[in-house]
PDB file of C-alpha atoms and ligand atoms in Angstrom:
ATOM      1  CA  MET A   1     -13.273 -11.767  13.281  1.00  0.00           C
ATOM      2  CA  GLY A   2     -10.917  -8.917  12.416  1.00  0.00           C
ATOM      3  CA  LEU A   3      -7.862  -7.431  14.037  1.00  0.00           C
ATOM      4  CA  PHE A   4      -9.831  -4.696  15.759  1.00  0.00           C
ATOM      5  CA  GLN A   5     -12.404  -7.034  17.259  1.00  0.00           C
ATOM      6  CA  ILE A   6      -9.798  -9.605  18.262  1.00  0.00           C
ATOM      7  CA  LEU A   7      -7.685  -7.014  20.028  1.00  0.00           C
ATOM      8  CA  LYS A   8     -10.708  -5.532  21.729  1.00  0.00           C
ATOM      9  CA  GLN A   9     -11.735  -8.988  22.892  1.00  0.00           C
ATOM     10  CA  ALA A  10      -8.269  -9.647  24.311  1.00  0.00           C
ATOM     11  CA  PHE A  11      -8.659  -6.475  26.349  1.00  0.00           C
ATOM     12  CA  THR A  12     -12.237  -7.181  27.387  1.00  0.00           C
ATOM     13  CA  ALA A  13     -11.024 -10.401  28.979  1.00  0.00           C
ATOM     14  CA  VAL A  14      -8.772  -8.298  31.222  1.00  0.00           C
ATOM     15  CA  PRO A  15     -10.992  -5.676  32.787  1.00  0.00           C
ATOM     16  CA  THR A  16      -8.476  -4.314  35.284  1.00  0.00           C
ATOM     17  CA  PHE A  17      -4.762  -3.915  35.387  1.00  0.00           C
ATOM     18  CA  ASP A  18      -4.482  -6.435  38.220  1.00  0.00           C
ATOM     19  CA  ASP A  19      -5.691  -9.128  35.820  1.00  0.00           C
ATOM     20  CA  LEU A  20      -2.834  -8.494  33.417  1.00  0.00           C
ATOM     21  CA  ASN A  21      -1.007 -11.801  33.282  1.00  0.00           C
ATOM     22  CA  ASP A  22       0.834 -14.154  30.931  1.00  0.00           C
ATOM     23  CA  GLU A  23      -2.465 -15.435  29.660  1.00  0.00           C
ATOM     24  CA  PHE A  24      -3.367 -11.944  28.464  1.00  0.00           C
ATOM     25  CA  TYR A  25      -0.062 -11.512  26.645  1.00  0.00           C
ATOM     26  CA  ASP A  26      -0.422 -14.963  25.060  1.00  0.00           C
ATOM     27  CA  SER A  27      -3.937 -14.249  23.863  1.00  0.00           C
ATOM     28  CA  LEU A  28      -2.788 -10.897  22.485  1.00  0.00           C
ATOM     29  CA  GLU A  29       0.000 -12.564  20.517  1.00  0.00           C
ATOM     30  CA  GLU A  30      -2.413 -15.164  19.195  1.00  0.00           C
ATOM     31  CA  ALA A  31      -4.859 -12.423  18.204  1.00  0.00           C
ATOM     32  CA  LEU A  32      -2.172 -10.592  16.253  1.00  0.00           C
ATOM     33  CA  ILE A  33      -1.138 -13.759  14.420  1.00  0.00           C
ATOM     34  CA  LEU A  34      -4.757 -14.562  13.563  1.00  0.00           C
ATOM     35  CA  ALA A  35      -5.109 -11.085  12.109  1.00  0.00           C
ATOM     36  CA  ASP A  36      -2.220 -11.714   9.658  1.00  0.00           C
ATOM     37  CA  VAL A  37       0.363  -9.556  11.410  1.00  0.00           C
ATOM     38  CA  GLY A  38       2.903 -12.397  11.027  1.00  0.00           C
ATOM     39  CA  ALA A  39       4.346 -14.561  13.804  1.00  0.00           C
ATOM     40  CA  GLU A  40       7.659 -12.791  14.232  1.00  0.00           C
ATOM     41  CA  THR A  41       6.156  -9.315  14.291  1.00  0.00           C
ATOM     42  CA  ALA A  42       3.389 -10.398  16.684  1.00  0.00           C
ATOM     43  CA  CYS A  43       5.984 -11.827  19.070  1.00  0.00           C
ATOM     44  CA  ASP A  44       8.000  -8.631  18.901  1.00  0.00           C
ATOM     45  CA  ILE A  45       4.971  -6.397  19.515  1.00  0.00           C
ATOM     46  CA  VAL A  46       4.021  -8.350  22.639  1.00  0.00           C
ATOM     47  CA  ALA A  47       7.613  -8.392  23.919  1.00  0.00           C
ATOM     48  CA  GLN A  48       7.816  -4.619  23.485  1.00  0.00           C
ATOM     49  CA  LEU A  49       4.519  -4.157  25.294  1.00  0.00           C
ATOM     50  CA  ARG A  50       5.629  -6.288  28.266  1.00  0.00           C
ATOM     51  CA  LYS A  51       8.845  -4.319  28.491  1.00  0.00           C
ATOM     52  CA  ARG A  52       7.112  -0.974  28.326  1.00  0.00           C
ATOM     53  CA  VAL A  53       4.510  -1.857  30.943  1.00  0.00           C
ATOM     54  CA  LYS A  54       7.318  -2.842  33.301  1.00  0.00           C
ATOM     55  CA  GLU A  55       9.792  -0.072  32.563  1.00  0.00           C
ATOM     56  CA  ARG A  56       7.310   2.775  32.572  1.00  0.00           C
ATOM     57  CA  PHE A  57       5.481   1.595  35.694  1.00  0.00           C
ATOM     58  CA  ILE A  58       2.225   1.475  33.770  1.00  0.00           C
ATOM     59  CA  GLY A  59      -0.633   0.736  36.145  1.00  0.00           C
ATOM     60  CA  ARG A  60      -3.857   1.368  34.242  1.00  0.00           C
ATOM     61  CA  MET A  61      -5.461  -0.484  31.338  1.00  0.00           C
ATOM     62  CA  GLU A  62      -5.880   2.740  29.379  1.00  0.00           C
ATOM     63  CA  GLU A  63      -2.114   3.222  29.530  1.00  0.00           C
ATOM     64  CA  VAL A  64      -1.561  -0.348  28.328  1.00  0.00           C
ATOM     65  CA  LYS A  65      -3.773   0.369  25.330  1.00  0.00           C
ATOM     66  CA  ASP A  66      -1.946   3.618  24.614  1.00  0.00           C
ATOM     67  CA  ALA A  67       1.377   1.789  24.770  1.00  0.00           C
ATOM     68  CA  LEU A  68       0.118  -0.876  22.359  1.00  0.00           C
ATOM     69  CA  ARG A  69      -1.196   1.750  19.929  1.00  0.00           C
ATOM     70  CA  ASP A  70       2.153   3.459  20.064  1.00  0.00           C
ATOM     71  CA  ILE A  71       4.026   0.238  19.299  1.00  0.00           C
ATOM     72  CA  LEU A  72       1.661  -0.642  16.436  1.00  0.00           C
ATOM     73  CA  ARG A  73       2.074   2.835  14.987  1.00  0.00           C
ATOM     74  CA  SER A  74       5.846   2.599  15.102  1.00  0.00           C
ATOM     75  CA  LYS A  75       5.562  -0.693  13.187  1.00  0.00           C
ATOM     76  CA  LEU A  76       3.603   1.088  10.466  1.00  0.00           C
ATOM     77  CA  GLU A  77       5.794   4.142  10.164  1.00  0.00           C
ATOM     78  CA  VAL A  78       8.530   2.802   7.933  1.00  0.00           C
ATOM     79  CA  GLY A  79       8.693   5.762   5.581  1.00  0.00           C
ATOM     80  CA  ASP A  80       6.736   8.708   4.296  1.00  0.00           C
ATOM     81  CA  SER A  81       3.168   7.617   3.690  1.00  0.00           C
ATOM     82  CA  ALA A  82       2.457  10.694   1.556  1.00  0.00           C
ATOM     83  CA  LEU A  83       2.867  10.548  -2.202  1.00  0.00           C
ATOM     84  CA  THR A  84       5.896  12.448  -3.510  1.00  0.00           C
ATOM     85  CA  LEU A  85       4.891  14.560  -6.490  1.00  0.00           C
ATOM     86  CA  GLU A  86       7.703  16.845  -7.610  1.00  0.00           C
ATOM     87  CA  GLY A  87       8.433  18.369 -10.993  1.00  0.00           C
ATOM     88  CA  LYS A  88       6.086  18.703 -13.884  1.00  0.00           C
ATOM     89  CA  PRO A  89       4.924  16.144 -14.645  1.00  0.00           C
ATOM     90  CA  ALA A  90       5.550  14.067 -11.536  1.00  0.00           C
ATOM     91  CA  VAL A  91       5.507  10.395 -12.479  1.00  0.00           C
ATOM     92  CA  VAL A  92       3.936   7.438 -10.704  1.00  0.00           C
ATOM     93  CA  LEU A  93       4.611   3.928 -11.994  1.00  0.00           C
ATOM     94  CA  VAL A  94       2.033   1.411 -10.826  1.00  0.00           C
ATOM     95  CA  ILE A  95       3.038  -2.238 -10.775  1.00  0.00           C
ATOM     96  CA  GLY A  96       1.471  -5.505  -9.619  1.00  0.00           C
ATOM     97  CA  VAL A  97       0.211  -8.822 -10.954  1.00  0.00           C
ATOM     98  CA  ASN A  98      -3.096  -9.041 -12.827  1.00  0.00           C
ATOM     99  CA  GLY A  99      -6.246  -9.068 -10.762  1.00  0.00           C
ATOM    100  CA  VAL A 100      -4.950  -7.263  -7.678  1.00  0.00           C
ATOM    101  CA  GLY A 101      -6.834  -4.069  -8.538  1.00  0.00           C
ATOM    102  CA  LYS A 102      -4.185  -2.106 -10.405  1.00  0.00           C
ATOM    103  CA  THR A 103      -6.432  -0.507 -13.031  1.00  0.00           C
ATOM    104  CA  THR A 104      -9.124   0.328 -10.497  1.00  0.00           C
ATOM    105  CA  SER A 105      -6.572   1.921  -8.167  1.00  0.00           C
ATOM    106  CA  ILE A 106      -5.107   4.064 -10.951  1.00  0.00           C
ATOM    107  CA  GLY A 107      -8.623   5.294 -11.774  1.00  0.00           C
ATOM    108  CA  LYS A 108      -9.361   6.084  -8.137  1.00  0.00           C
ATOM    109  CA  LEU A 109      -6.028   7.837  -7.660  1.00  0.00           C
ATOM    110  CA  ALA A 110      -6.582   9.883 -10.828  1.00  0.00           C
ATOM    111  CA  LYS A 111      -9.939  11.084  -9.514  1.00  0.00           C
ATOM    112  CA  GLN A 112      -8.437  11.920  -6.136  1.00  0.00           C
ATOM    113  CA  LEU A 113      -5.545  13.917  -7.599  1.00  0.00           C
ATOM    114  CA  LYS A 114      -7.896  15.685  -9.985  1.00  0.00           C
ATOM    115  CA  SER A 115     -10.153  16.713  -7.138  1.00  0.00           C
ATOM    116  CA  GLN A 116      -7.064  18.262  -5.524  1.00  0.00           C
ATOM    117  CA  GLY A 117      -6.813  20.498  -8.577  1.00  0.00           C
ATOM    118  CA  LYS A 118      -4.096  18.539 -10.364  1.00  0.00           C
ATOM    119  CA  LYS A 119      -4.035  17.861 -14.063  1.00  0.00           C
ATOM    120  CA  VAL A 120      -3.625  14.111 -14.503  1.00  0.00           C
ATOM    121  CA  LEU A 121      -2.730  11.955 -17.495  1.00  0.00           C
ATOM    122  CA  LEU A 122      -2.954   8.163 -17.609  1.00  0.00           C
ATOM    123  CA  CYS A 123      -0.424   6.139 -19.563  1.00  0.00           C
ATOM    124  CA  ALA A 124      -1.566   2.707 -20.749  1.00  0.00           C
ATOM    125  CA  GLY A 125       1.745   0.940 -20.244  1.00  0.00           C
ATOM    126  CA  ASP A 126       0.308  -2.572 -20.097  1.00  0.00           C
ATOM    127  CA  THR A 127       0.423  -3.325 -23.791  1.00  0.00           C
ATOM    128  CA  PHE A 128       0.371  -7.109 -23.464  1.00  0.00           C
ATOM    129  CA  ARG A 129      -3.404  -7.221 -23.194  1.00  0.00           C
ATOM    130  CA  ALA A 130      -5.658  -5.072 -25.375  1.00  0.00           C
ATOM    131  CA  ALA A 131      -8.247  -5.268 -22.602  1.00  0.00           C
ATOM    132  CA  ALA A 132      -5.875  -3.575 -20.169  1.00  0.00           C
ATOM    133  CA  ALA A 133      -5.807  -0.332 -22.161  1.00  0.00           C
ATOM    134  CA  ASP A 134      -9.562  -0.559 -22.799  1.00  0.00           C
ATOM    135  CA  GLN A 135     -10.235  -0.876 -19.110  1.00  0.00           C
ATOM    136  CA  LEU A 136      -7.875   1.933 -18.233  1.00  0.00           C
ATOM    137  CA  GLU A 137      -9.662   4.088 -20.788  1.00  0.00           C
ATOM    138  CA  ILE A 138     -12.994   3.417 -19.073  1.00  0.00           C
ATOM    139  CA  TRP A 139     -11.447   4.554 -15.770  1.00  0.00           C
ATOM    140  CA  SER A 140      -9.972   7.647 -17.419  1.00  0.00           C
ATOM    141  CA  GLN A 141     -13.492   8.581 -18.501  1.00  0.00           C
ATOM    142  CA  ARG A 142     -14.896   7.946 -15.042  1.00  0.00           C
ATOM    143  CA  ALA A 143     -12.188  10.090 -13.463  1.00  0.00           C
ATOM    144  CA  GLY A 144     -12.439  12.719 -16.209  1.00  0.00           C
ATOM    145  CA  VAL A 145      -8.729  12.656 -17.111  1.00  0.00           C
ATOM    146  CA  ASP A 146      -6.787  12.159 -20.353  1.00  0.00           C
ATOM    147  CA  ILE A 147      -5.166   8.913 -21.435  1.00  0.00           C
ATOM    148  CA  VAL A 148      -2.353   8.075 -23.834  1.00  0.00           C
ATOM    149  CA  ARG A 149      -2.495   4.594 -25.328  1.00  0.00           C
ATOM    150  CA  GLN A 150      -1.253   2.649 -28.308  1.00  0.00           C
ATOM    151  CA  ASN A 151      -2.094  -0.661 -29.887  1.00  0.00           C
ATOM    152  CA  GLU A 152      -1.727  -4.022 -28.222  1.00  0.00           C
ATOM    153  CA  GLY A 153       1.859  -5.207 -28.454  1.00  0.00           C
ATOM    154  CA  ALA A 154       3.314  -1.701 -28.646  1.00  0.00           C
ATOM    155  CA  ASP A 155       6.534  -1.019 -26.769  1.00  0.00           C
ATOM    156  CA  PRO A 156       5.590   0.232 -23.264  1.00  0.00           C
ATOM    157  CA  GLY A 157       8.599   2.560 -23.393  1.00  0.00           C
ATOM    158  CA  ALA A 158       7.208   4.172 -26.531  1.00  0.00           C
ATOM    159  CA  VAL A 159       3.809   4.673 -24.891  1.00  0.00           C
ATOM    160  CA  LEU A 160       5.449   6.269 -21.860  1.00  0.00           C
ATOM    161  CA  PHE A 161       7.583   8.488 -24.084  1.00  0.00           C
ATOM    162  CA  ASP A 162       4.411   9.667 -25.859  1.00  0.00           C
ATOM    163  CA  ALA A 163       2.634  10.225 -22.559  1.00  0.00           C
ATOM    164  CA  LEU A 164       5.499  12.307 -21.155  1.00  0.00           C
ATOM    165  CA  GLN A 165       5.662  14.416 -24.321  1.00  0.00           C
ATOM    166  CA  ALA A 166       1.911  14.976 -24.172  1.00  0.00           C
ATOM    167  CA  ALA A 167       2.140  15.805 -20.467  1.00  0.00           C
ATOM    168  CA  LYS A 168       4.844  18.394 -21.043  1.00  0.00           C
ATOM    169  CA  ALA A 169       2.929  19.958 -23.921  1.00  0.00           C
ATOM    170  CA  ARG A 170      -0.347  20.088 -21.954  1.00  0.00           C
ATOM    171  CA  GLY A 171       1.065  21.267 -18.637  1.00  0.00           C
ATOM    172  CA  THR A 172       0.093  18.040 -16.858  1.00  0.00           C
ATOM    173  CA  ASP A 173       0.944  17.749 -13.168  1.00  0.00           C
ATOM    174  CA  VAL A 174       0.954  13.979 -12.735  1.00  0.00           C
ATOM    175  CA  VAL A 175       1.389  11.027 -15.108  1.00  0.00           C
ATOM    176  CA  LEU A 176       0.049   7.745 -13.725  1.00  0.00           C
ATOM    177  CA  CYS A 177       1.568   4.891 -15.676  1.00  0.00           C
ATOM    178  CA  ASP A 178       0.099   1.389 -15.740  1.00  0.00           C
ATOM    179  CA  THR A 179       2.573  -1.453 -16.333  1.00  0.00           C
ATOM    180  CA  ALA A 180       2.214  -5.038 -17.514  1.00  0.00           C
ATOM    181  CA  GLY A 181       0.882  -7.375 -14.855  1.00  0.00           C
ATOM    182  CA  ARG A 182       2.235 -10.542 -16.335  1.00  0.00           C
ATOM    183  CA  LEU A 183       5.907  -9.882 -15.853  1.00  0.00           C
ATOM    184  CA  HIS A 184       6.279 -12.559 -13.212  1.00  0.00           C
ATOM    185  CA  ASN A 185       9.774 -13.232 -14.315  1.00  0.00           C
ATOM    186  CA  LYS A 186      12.137 -11.108 -12.269  1.00  0.00           C
ATOM    187  CA  GLN A 187      14.524 -10.387 -15.105  1.00  0.00           C
ATOM    188  CA  ASN A 188      11.721  -9.254 -17.425  1.00  0.00           C
ATOM    189  CA  LEU A 189      10.285  -6.997 -14.792  1.00  0.00           C
ATOM    190  CA  MET A 190      13.644  -5.524 -13.936  1.00  0.00           C
ATOM    191  CA  ASN A 191      14.492  -4.848 -17.577  1.00  0.00           C
ATOM    192  CA  GLU A 192      11.102  -3.323 -18.246  1.00  0.00           C
ATOM    193  CA  LEU A 193      11.198  -0.998 -15.248  1.00  0.00           C
ATOM    194  CA  ALA A 194      14.797   0.010 -15.877  1.00  0.00           C
ATOM    195  CA  LYS A 195      13.803   0.973 -19.398  1.00  0.00           C
ATOM    196  CA  LEU A 196      10.853   3.037 -18.216  1.00  0.00           C
ATOM    197  CA  ARG A 197      12.956   4.797 -15.569  1.00  0.00           C
ATOM    198  CA  LYS A 198      15.603   5.663 -18.126  1.00  0.00           C
ATOM    199  CA  ILE A 199      12.968   7.321 -20.289  1.00  0.00           C
ATOM    200  CA  ILE A 200      11.606   9.266 -17.302  1.00  0.00           C
ATOM    201  CA  ASP A 201      15.123  10.387 -16.264  1.00  0.00           C
ATOM    202  CA  ARG A 202      15.888  11.518 -19.766  1.00  0.00           C
ATOM    203  CA  GLU A 203      12.577  13.232 -20.565  1.00  0.00           C
ATOM    204  CA  CYS A 204      11.770  14.608 -17.115  1.00  0.00           C
ATOM    205  CA  PRO A 205      15.070  14.911 -15.224  1.00  0.00           C
ATOM    206  CA  ASP A 206      13.550  17.133 -12.522  1.00  0.00           C
ATOM    207  CA  SER A 207      10.534  14.946 -11.841  1.00  0.00           C
ATOM    208  CA  SER A 208       9.976  12.637  -8.909  1.00  0.00           C
ATOM    209  CA  CYS A 209       9.139   9.028  -9.754  1.00  0.00           C
ATOM    210  CA  GLU A 210       7.146   6.881  -7.356  1.00  0.00           C
ATOM    211  CA  THR A 211       6.954   3.130  -7.909  1.00  0.00           C
ATOM    212  CA  LEU A 212       3.826   1.845  -6.211  1.00  0.00           C
ATOM    213  CA  LEU A 213       3.122  -1.860  -5.850  1.00  0.00           C
ATOM    214  CA  VAL A 214      -0.541  -2.840  -5.757  1.00  0.00           C
ATOM    215  CA  LEU A 215      -1.246  -5.709  -3.354  1.00  0.00           C
ATOM    216  CA  ASP A 216      -4.511  -7.525  -2.665  1.00  0.00           C
ATOM    217  CA  ALA A 217      -5.137  -7.609   1.110  1.00  0.00           C
ATOM    218  CA  THR A 218      -7.278 -10.734   0.805  1.00  0.00           C
ATOM    219  CA  THR A 219      -4.259 -12.800  -0.269  1.00  0.00           C
ATOM    220  CA  GLY A 220      -2.798 -12.312   3.224  1.00  0.00           C
ATOM    221  CA  GLN A 221       0.638 -13.737   3.905  1.00  0.00           C
ATOM    222  CA  ASN A 222       0.784 -15.221   0.376  1.00  0.00           C
ATOM    223  CA  GLY A 223       0.660 -11.736  -1.081  1.00  0.00           C
ATOM    224  CA  LEU A 224       3.774 -10.925   0.879  1.00  0.00           C
ATOM    225  CA  ILE A 225       5.797 -13.565  -0.936  1.00  0.00           C
ATOM    226  CA  GLN A 226       4.821 -11.932  -4.209  1.00  0.00           C
ATOM    227  CA  ALA A 227       5.671  -8.534  -2.783  1.00  0.00           C
ATOM    228  CA  ARG A 228       9.168  -9.587  -1.777  1.00  0.00           C
ATOM    229  CA  THR A 229      10.043 -10.414  -5.379  1.00  0.00           C
ATOM    230  CA  PHE A 230       8.803  -7.027  -6.489  1.00  0.00           C
ATOM    231  CA  LYS A 231      10.690  -5.287  -3.735  1.00  0.00           C
ATOM    232  CA  GLU A 232      13.985  -6.893  -4.685  1.00  0.00           C
ATOM    233  CA  THR A 233      13.467  -6.059  -8.322  1.00  0.00           C
ATOM    234  CA  ALA A 234      11.588  -2.838  -8.583  1.00  0.00           C
ATOM    235  CA  GLY A 235      12.866  -0.353  -5.997  1.00  0.00           C
ATOM    236  CA  LEU A 236       9.426   0.215  -4.507  1.00  0.00           C
ATOM    237  CA  THR A 237       8.556   3.530  -2.892  1.00  0.00           C
ATOM    238  CA  GLY A 238       5.097   2.596  -1.634  1.00  0.00           C
ATOM    239  CA  ILE A 239       2.232   0.139  -1.501  1.00  0.00           C
ATOM    240  CA  ILE A 240      -1.403   0.441  -2.506  1.00  0.00           C
ATOM    241  CA  LEU A 241      -3.235  -2.187  -0.479  1.00  0.00           C
ATOM    242  CA  THR A 242      -6.530  -3.043  -2.175  1.00  0.00           C
ATOM    243  CA  LYS A 243      -9.633  -4.924  -1.012  1.00  0.00           C
ATOM    244  CA  LEU A 244      -9.119  -4.128   2.641  1.00  0.00           C
ATOM    245  CA  ASP A 245     -12.932  -4.144   2.748  1.00  0.00           C
ATOM    246  CA  GLY A 246     -12.825  -7.799   1.688  1.00  0.00           C
ATOM    247  CA  THR A 247     -10.801  -9.030   4.635  1.00  0.00           C
ATOM    248  CA  ALA A 248     -11.367  -8.778   8.334  1.00  0.00           C
ATOM    249  CA  LYS A 249      -7.669  -9.301   8.880  1.00  0.00           C
ATOM    250  CA  GLY A 250      -6.374  -5.739   8.930  1.00  0.00           C
ATOM    251  CA  GLY A 251      -3.106  -6.937  10.439  1.00  0.00           C
ATOM    252  CA  ILE A 252      -1.692  -7.498   6.954  1.00  0.00           C
ATOM    253  CA  VAL A 253      -0.988  -3.756   6.838  1.00  0.00           C
ATOM    254  CA  ILE A 254       1.495  -4.165   9.686  1.00  0.00           C
ATOM    255  CA  ALA A 255       3.031  -7.286   8.138  1.00  0.00           C
ATOM    256  CA  ILE A 256       3.641  -5.448   4.859  1.00  0.00           C
ATOM    257  CA  ALA A 257       5.261  -2.436   6.503  1.00  0.00           C
ATOM    258  CA  GLN A 258       7.438  -4.644   8.693  1.00  0.00           C
ATOM    259  CA  GLU A 259       8.460  -7.325   6.246  1.00  0.00           C
ATOM    260  CA  LEU A 260       8.987  -5.054   3.267  1.00  0.00           C
ATOM    261  CA  GLY A 261      10.052  -1.875   5.015  1.00  0.00           C
ATOM    262  CA  VAL A 262       7.972   0.020   2.452  1.00  0.00           C
ATOM    263  CA  PRO A 263       5.170   2.347   3.565  1.00  0.00           C
ATOM    264  CA  VAL A 264       1.553   1.642   2.693  1.00  0.00           C
ATOM    265  CA  LYS A 265       0.453   4.859   0.979  1.00  0.00           C
ATOM    266  CA  PHE A 266      -3.145   4.079   0.035  1.00  0.00           C
ATOM    267  CA  VAL A 267      -5.769   1.509   0.930  1.00  0.00           C
ATOM    268  CA  GLY A 268      -8.613   0.380  -1.315  1.00  0.00           C
ATOM    269  CA  VAL A 269     -11.861  -0.091   0.553  1.00  0.00           C
ATOM    270  CA  GLY A 270     -14.369  -0.851  -2.210  1.00  0.00           C
ATOM    271  CA  GLU A 271     -14.959  -0.990  -5.946  1.00  0.00           C
ATOM    272  CA  GLY A 272     -16.203   2.595  -6.357  1.00  0.00           C
ATOM    273  CA  ILE A 273     -14.110   5.483  -7.624  1.00  0.00           C
ATOM    274  CA  ASP A 274     -14.003   7.168  -4.216  1.00  0.00           C
ATOM    275  CA  ASP A 275     -12.971   4.014  -2.369  1.00  0.00           C
ATOM    276  CA  LEU A 276      -9.267   4.770  -2.083  1.00  0.00           C
ATOM    277  CA  LYS A 277      -8.010   6.327   1.138  1.00  0.00           C
ATOM    278  CA  PRO A 278      -4.613   7.838   1.888  1.00  0.00           C
ATOM    279  CA  PHE A 279      -3.152   5.665   4.626  1.00  0.00           C
ATOM    280  CA  ASP A 280      -2.476   7.329   7.954  1.00  0.00           C
ATOM    281  CA  PRO A 281      -0.784   5.072  10.570  1.00  0.00           C
ATOM    282  CA  ALA A 282      -1.874   7.227  13.539  1.00  0.00           C
ATOM    283  CA  GLU A 283      -5.495   7.198  12.441  1.00  0.00           C
ATOM    284  CA  PHE A 284      -5.369   3.473  11.656  1.00  0.00           C
ATOM    285  CA  VAL A 285      -4.201   2.439  15.130  1.00  0.00           C
ATOM    286  CA  GLN A 286      -6.535   4.863  16.900  1.00  0.00           C
ATOM    287  CA  GLY A 287      -9.579   2.642  16.498  1.00  0.00           C
ATOM    288  CA  MET A 288      -7.711  -0.590  17.111  1.00  0.00           C
ATOM    289  CA  VAL A 289      -7.815  -1.060  20.833  1.00  0.00           C
TER     290      VAL A 289
HETATM  291  P1  LIG B 301      -6.002  -5.426 -12.328  1.00  0.00           P
HETATM  292  O1  LIG B 301      -6.043  -6.669 -13.182  1.00  0.00           O
HETATM  293  O2  LIG B 301      -4.935  -5.503 -11.306  1.00  0.00           O
HETATM  294  O3  LIG B 301      -5.939  -4.175 -13.121  1.00  0.00           O
HETATM  295  O4  LIG B 301      -7.352  -5.436 -11.469  1.00  0.00           O
HETATM  296  P2  LIG B 301      -8.685  -4.588 -11.649  1.00  0.00           P
HETATM  297  O5  LIG B 301      -8.434  -3.158 -11.342  1.00  0.00           O
HETATM  298  O6  LIG B 301      -9.333  -4.924 -12.926  1.00  0.00           O
HETATM  299  O7  LIG B 301      -9.527  -5.163 -10.402  1.00  0.00           O
HETATM  300  C1  LIG B 301      -9.833  -6.540 -10.248  1.00  0.00           C
HETATM  301  C2  LIG B 301     -11.106  -6.659  -9.416  1.00  0.00           C
HETATM  302  O8  LIG B 301     -10.872  -6.204  -8.086  1.00  0.00           O
HETATM  303  C3  LIG B 301     -12.265  -5.822  -9.944  1.00  0.00           C
HETATM  304  O9  LIG B 301     -13.440  -6.570  -9.834  1.00  0.00           O
HETATM  305  C4  LIG B 301     -12.295  -4.621  -9.000  1.00  0.00           C
HETATM  306  O10 LIG B 301     -13.583  -4.058  -8.892  1.00  0.00           O
HETATM  307  C5  LIG B 301     -11.857  -5.250  -7.709  1.00  0.00           C
HETATM  308  N1  LIG B 301     -11.259  -4.284  -6.772  1.00  0.00           N
HETATM  309  C6  LIG B 301     -10.223  -3.449  -6.964  1.00  0.00           C
HETATM  310  N2  LIG B 301      -9.960  -2.737  -5.840  1.00  0.00           N
HETATM  311  C7  LIG B 301     -10.847  -3.114  -4.907  1.00  0.00           C
HETATM  312  C8  LIG B 301     -11.084  -2.759  -3.520  1.00  0.00           C
HETATM  313  O11 LIG B 301     -10.410  -1.934  -2.902  1.00  0.00           O
HETATM  314  N3  LIG B 301     -12.122  -3.406  -2.908  1.00  0.00           N
HETATM  315  C9  LIG B 301     -12.886  -4.327  -3.543  1.00  0.00           C
HETATM  316  N4  LIG B 301     -13.859  -4.912  -2.849  1.00  0.00           N
HETATM  317  N5  LIG B 301     -12.676  -4.707  -4.811  1.00  0.00           N
HETATM  318  C10 LIG B 301     -11.685  -4.110  -5.503  1.00  0.00           C
END
């Protein structure tokens, strides 16, 4: 059972405000933990709700729900959830370990930006696996955007340099750059990203650069451990949370925002090219309780 159903059930058990008791608060906390929100955050949410109900003289269940939605939203709003795209070309580096849905997300994002009238170029920066560039090329065709790639084993910095030159020459609005998914080692990752950033700063000094980490929602709290390493190393500006359709535990969105302090910017809700949604905290909590 997912976060939404669990929360709704916790409320169904308490039909009127007079029934609001410790048992309700306990079951709410349990529900949040079950939905992957994380123990500490769940405890804090319930404590805030208790306090609000008391301090604001809340006396109706609808008001309790509103207060909870408000608290959940504030937990999700840890930064701008919109993508920053400034300069020409704006640059988006996409990082994450293999298998999380990085290539798919780049393809989906390319299609989305293109449908907004932007000229998009993909950069095949994962040169460790030949298959990575091949797969990205398939997505570039699906999205109908250009791609710059080199041979397996090429220097990712050189591929990015080429892509930025091509982007400038072609009047591209956004360069979406894939990066190697096997850089588990912190030092490698840090060196690699620092190198790429240096090239972006030098070639496109007026461009914004987003660094988006792709995370698989189905890995739950384990995914967060992985994310912490990336956060420390990569200077993340946002998260793409994939496979939200594959888990009933939507609470992981709150855990990510809280534990990383980085906004979720997009969620993946399927394998198709249109299955990437911009993440809107207000809309997300609306249907929750
Ligand atoms: P990469 O190794 O990180 O580049 O991962 P891929 O983009 O190749 O994706 C790995 C698998 O996850 C593929 O089978 C994708 O179809 C699947 N996938 C990616 N995003 C989503 C999503 O939002 N929902 C679902 N259900 N599957 C996804």
